[in-house]
């Protein structure tokens, strides 16, 4: 049996990109929470408008194919005139090729730098809001990375962290493929300690099953009745808090009887024993211990069985 109807659901990570993120942001509270002590981020971004003059005066870089062709041409020229080119001139050619390669791979070239994939993506070419209100709590607040995968240069237009310590500050710009970091906003959580641990008992009104036996040689007989365990006392905290939810489940060591060749029940004790699992979920704004964990779990053995008759079964 359970002391609550539903256990705490596992935390879900919502990733909001582009228009979907904008829709969610306008239909839910900005800092809505569905798990205790969750942290949040909310970063707005918009494409950078490039003036026409800048577009006209810009000089495109070479593609990788262009670099390869240039290197091939220079190599052929150097080979053809190898007897008439001094070592200094050969070095100059190599330096020119190296400089051109460096230019192609520079951040301002048309080839986007290869970057590690980030957890969050600014993927809408029209801009939007990257928001997540389900980030697992951590102290200090977790630092998350946002990557510009929109294909356009983007400007950070808003940040829900008013004291941003990362690089996703309002007004900063990200080239295609670039990334920035932002500190999640975490709630202030009050630590609580366990003053007394929970205990389990037996519910004699909740019979699970009953078994009886009689040895074929007449040496023993008996019966056992197994009951479900229950939560006798819930955990207590210091300081005491209201609204703490306690989830109670149990697992039996055995559910089916076993008999020996003499028809004697051999696993009577296993049928009446097992372990109970008790999980306490702190109310929002509180956490257990120095880690400020939203939950604490105990696993306790139990034995809930009555016996009768002229003998006893085995203890497998």
XYZ file of C-alpha atoms in Angstrom:
316
model
C 0.000 0.000 0.000
C 1.106 3.590 -0.571
C 0.769 6.642 1.607
C 0.347 8.839 -1.464
C -1.566 8.214 -4.656
C 1.236 9.160 -7.040
C 5.028 9.236 -6.659
C 6.976 12.314 -7.630
C 7.451 12.337 -11.443
C 10.993 12.362 -12.797
C 12.308 15.737 -13.832
C 11.898 16.444 -17.552
C 14.198 18.576 -19.634
C 12.198 20.883 -21.952
C 14.068 22.284 -24.900
C 12.308 25.258 -26.504
C 13.568 26.367 -29.907
C 12.391 29.210 -32.136
C 8.649 29.744 -32.545
C 7.833 26.864 -30.199
C 9.777 28.538 -27.424
C 7.971 31.833 -28.078
C 4.604 30.080 -27.904
C 5.411 28.342 -24.636
C 6.777 31.530 -23.131
C 3.480 33.273 -23.848
C 1.214 30.510 -22.561
C 2.993 29.618 -19.314
C 4.390 31.752 -16.479
C 7.959 32.777 -17.233
C 9.366 30.860 -14.277
C 6.819 28.004 -14.013
C 8.087 24.997 -12.063
C 6.848 21.420 -11.980
C 9.706 19.925 -9.980
C 10.956 21.107 -6.580
C 13.867 23.543 -6.552
C 14.245 23.637 -10.353
C 16.544 26.211 -11.958
C 15.697 28.224 -15.080
C 17.146 30.079 -18.043
C 15.420 32.472 -20.441
C 17.481 34.082 -23.203
C 16.030 36.072 -26.092
C 17.862 36.478 -29.413
C 17.318 38.184 -32.765
C 19.162 38.263 -36.094
C 21.685 41.055 -36.621
C 20.680 43.346 -39.491
C 23.626 43.796 -41.886
C 23.693 47.220 -43.637
C 23.697 47.035 -47.450
C 26.995 48.939 -47.649
C 28.670 46.380 -45.467
C 27.323 43.601 -47.638
C 28.678 45.293 -50.797
C 32.136 45.988 -49.361
C 32.581 42.575 -47.843
C 35.200 40.340 -49.453
C 34.301 36.658 -49.529
C 36.851 34.169 -48.366
C 37.986 31.156 -50.304
C 36.266 27.834 -50.081
C 38.170 24.659 -49.255
C 38.028 23.788 -52.959
C 39.573 27.151 -53.783
C 42.362 26.602 -51.288
C 43.077 23.191 -52.785
C 43.210 24.601 -56.330
C 45.438 27.476 -55.228
C 47.827 25.097 -53.496
C 47.927 22.849 -56.579
C 48.712 25.785 -58.892
C 51.440 27.130 -56.633
C 52.926 23.651 -56.279
C 52.987 23.151 -60.039
C 54.646 26.523 -60.580
C 57.230 25.801 -57.907
C 58.030 22.387 -59.496
C 58.316 23.784 -63.016
C 60.717 26.492 -61.967
C 62.418 24.559 -59.212
C 65.861 25.089 -60.716
C 65.418 28.867 -61.025
C 63.659 29.644 -57.728
C 65.781 30.364 -54.706
C 65.113 28.838 -51.298
C 63.825 32.190 -50.101
C 61.245 32.335 -52.849
C 60.091 28.783 -52.109
C 59.688 29.768 -48.484
C 57.674 32.796 -49.561
C 55.341 30.572 -51.561
C 54.828 28.264 -48.590
C 54.150 31.206 -46.308
C 51.589 32.538 -48.781
C 49.795 29.203 -48.830
C 49.855 29.055 -45.018
C 48.503 32.588 -44.742
C 45.706 31.809 -47.171
C 44.778 28.662 -45.220
C 44.727 30.640 -41.978
C 42.462 33.209 -43.604
C 40.044 30.554 -44.777
C 39.838 29.121 -41.276
C 39.543 32.506 -39.563
C 36.305 33.366 -37.758
C 35.448 36.029 -40.344
C 35.682 33.711 -43.344
C 32.692 32.047 -44.957
C 33.636 28.664 -43.473
C 32.025 28.279 -40.056
C 34.305 27.049 -37.314
C 33.627 23.520 -36.110
C 32.443 23.647 -32.524
C 31.346 21.099 -29.988
C 27.582 20.529 -29.897
C 25.880 22.477 -27.108
C 22.954 21.389 -24.998
C 20.861 24.399 -26.028
C 20.573 25.798 -29.545
C 19.571 29.193 -30.885
C 18.186 27.584 -33.987
C 15.483 29.916 -35.345
C 16.773 32.165 -38.134
C 14.062 34.712 -37.189
C 15.097 34.802 -33.531
C 13.097 33.794 -30.491
C 13.517 32.796 -26.855
C 15.491 29.913 -25.458
C 13.802 28.955 -22.161
C 14.049 26.009 -19.811
C 12.387 25.960 -16.393
C 13.297 22.367 -15.533
C 17.078 22.460 -14.998
C 18.201 20.240 -12.134
C 19.069 22.226 -9.030
C 22.741 22.728 -8.242
C 24.703 24.967 -5.906
C 26.368 27.012 -7.281
C 23.925 27.544 -10.120
C 24.770 25.494 -13.227
C 26.478 27.217 -16.152
C 24.866 26.223 -19.458
C 26.029 26.736 -23.043
C 23.912 28.156 -25.874
C 25.054 27.544 -29.457
C 24.008 29.609 -32.478
C 22.846 27.037 -35.030
C 20.529 29.415 -36.933
C 22.990 30.075 -39.736
C 22.801 33.839 -39.095
C 24.609 36.230 -36.806
C 22.503 36.695 -33.676
C 22.306 39.318 -30.957
C 21.292 38.511 -27.379
C 18.254 40.703 -26.714
C 17.264 39.576 -23.194
C 18.426 37.399 -20.332
C 16.298 36.335 -17.355
C 19.410 36.397 -15.170
C 19.701 40.086 -14.299
C 23.148 39.529 -12.760
C 24.511 37.451 -15.627
C 28.070 36.238 -14.992
C 28.456 34.314 -18.259
C 28.973 35.623 -21.788
C 25.329 35.676 -22.962
C 24.973 39.301 -21.887
C 22.371 41.522 -23.509
C 23.827 43.166 -26.608
C 26.478 40.541 -27.287
C 26.563 38.953 -30.732
C 27.165 35.388 -31.855
C 28.463 34.447 -35.281
C 27.003 31.313 -36.882
C 28.363 28.321 -34.983
C 29.556 30.434 -32.049
C 28.348 29.904 -28.489
C 27.987 31.703 -25.187
C 27.298 30.713 -21.593
C 24.674 31.778 -19.092
C 24.207 31.102 -15.397
C 20.895 29.459 -14.558
C 18.680 31.155 -11.984
C 18.103 28.853 -9.020
C 15.709 29.437 -6.129
C 16.947 30.071 -2.611
C 16.711 26.707 -0.865
C 16.678 26.252 2.922
C 18.551 23.154 4.137
C 16.701 20.697 6.378
C 18.118 17.754 8.321
C 16.433 14.456 9.166
C 15.544 14.549 12.874
C 14.100 11.018 12.964
C 14.033 8.326 10.302
C 10.803 6.663 9.161
C 9.716 3.269 10.459
C 7.527 0.535 9.013
C 4.950 -1.752 10.598
C 2.486 -4.507 9.618
C -1.073 -3.974 8.481
C -2.919 -6.963 9.944
C -6.051 -5.861 8.110
C -4.311 -6.276 4.737
C -3.760 -9.999 4.308
C -1.747 -10.887 1.218
C -1.957 -14.702 1.255
C -2.043 -17.783 3.494
C -0.406 -21.219 3.165
C -0.620 -24.444 5.125
C 1.180 -27.781 4.946
C 1.288 -31.230 6.468
C 4.328 -33.470 6.089
C 3.606 -36.759 4.370
C 5.551 -38.610 7.079
C 3.467 -36.914 9.797
C 6.440 -35.155 11.428
C 5.192 -31.573 11.056
C 2.350 -29.359 9.927
C 1.496 -25.707 10.115
C 0.287 -22.584 8.375
C 1.409 -19.004 7.751
C -0.483 -15.832 6.918
C 1.337 -12.934 5.270
C 0.373 -9.275 5.645
C 1.340 -6.093 3.834
C 3.719 -3.659 5.537
C 2.769 -0.050 6.196
C 4.394 3.245 7.027
C 4.304 3.385 10.829
C 5.952 6.780 11.337
C 6.955 9.237 8.610
C 10.343 10.962 8.712
C 10.666 14.162 10.738
C 12.906 17.094 9.818
C 14.748 19.852 11.636
C 13.469 22.470 11.218
C 9.999 20.977 10.871
C 8.328 21.755 7.537
C 4.814 21.306 6.249
C 3.904 19.956 2.844
C 6.476 17.152 2.745
C 5.237 14.211 0.637
C 6.173 10.639 1.622
C 5.994 7.800 -0.889
C 5.881 4.194 0.427
C 6.358 0.975 -1.567
C 7.423 -2.563 -0.709
C 8.895 -5.612 -2.427
C 8.422 -9.163 -1.107
C 11.323 -11.614 -0.927
C 9.082 -14.347 -2.357
C 5.542 -14.477 -3.712
C 5.103 -18.197 -4.436
C 5.327 -21.084 -1.919
C 7.939 -23.815 -2.276
C 7.648 -27.346 -0.847
C 10.137 -30.148 -0.331
C 9.667 -33.815 -1.169
C 7.954 -34.285 2.229
C 5.342 -31.590 1.327
C 6.761 -29.176 3.913
C 6.719 -25.444 3.090
C 10.361 -24.417 2.802
C 10.238 -20.677 2.125
C 7.760 -19.519 4.754
C 10.002 -16.726 6.093
C 10.698 -15.378 2.610
C 6.964 -15.165 1.924
C 6.467 -12.895 4.910
C 9.538 -10.684 4.478
C 10.966 -8.120 2.081
C 12.048 -4.497 1.940
C 10.124 -1.250 2.084
C 11.248 1.844 0.210
C 10.314 5.204 1.691
C 10.972 8.405 -0.264
C 10.390 11.842 1.223
C 10.067 14.846 -1.078
C 10.821 18.197 0.512
C 8.399 21.059 -0.159
C 9.465 23.705 -2.636
C 12.135 25.970 -1.179
C 13.698 23.234 0.998
C 16.342 20.571 0.431
C 17.882 17.732 2.419
C 21.384 18.138 3.832
C 24.321 20.077 2.439
C 23.515 18.999 -1.121
C 19.993 20.424 -0.839
C 18.591 17.329 -2.523
C 14.823 17.576 -3.125
C 14.340 13.938 -2.015
C 15.701 11.434 0.497
C 15.146 7.666 0.361
C 15.305 4.876 2.945
C 15.281 1.115 2.318
C 14.184 -0.917 5.366
C 13.688 -4.687 5.762
C 10.333 -5.895 7.101
C 8.704 -9.120 8.346
C 4.905 -9.321 8.466
C 3.661 -12.857 9.076
C 1.727 -14.899 11.605
C 2.098 -18.675 11.930
C 0.143 -21.566 13.448
C -0.034 -25.370 13.551
C 2.213 -27.990 15.038
C 5.429 -27.196 13.131
C 7.288 -24.630 11.070
C 8.492 -24.453 7.534
C 11.981 -23.772 6.299
C 13.704 -20.388 6.228
C 14.901 -20.082 2.628
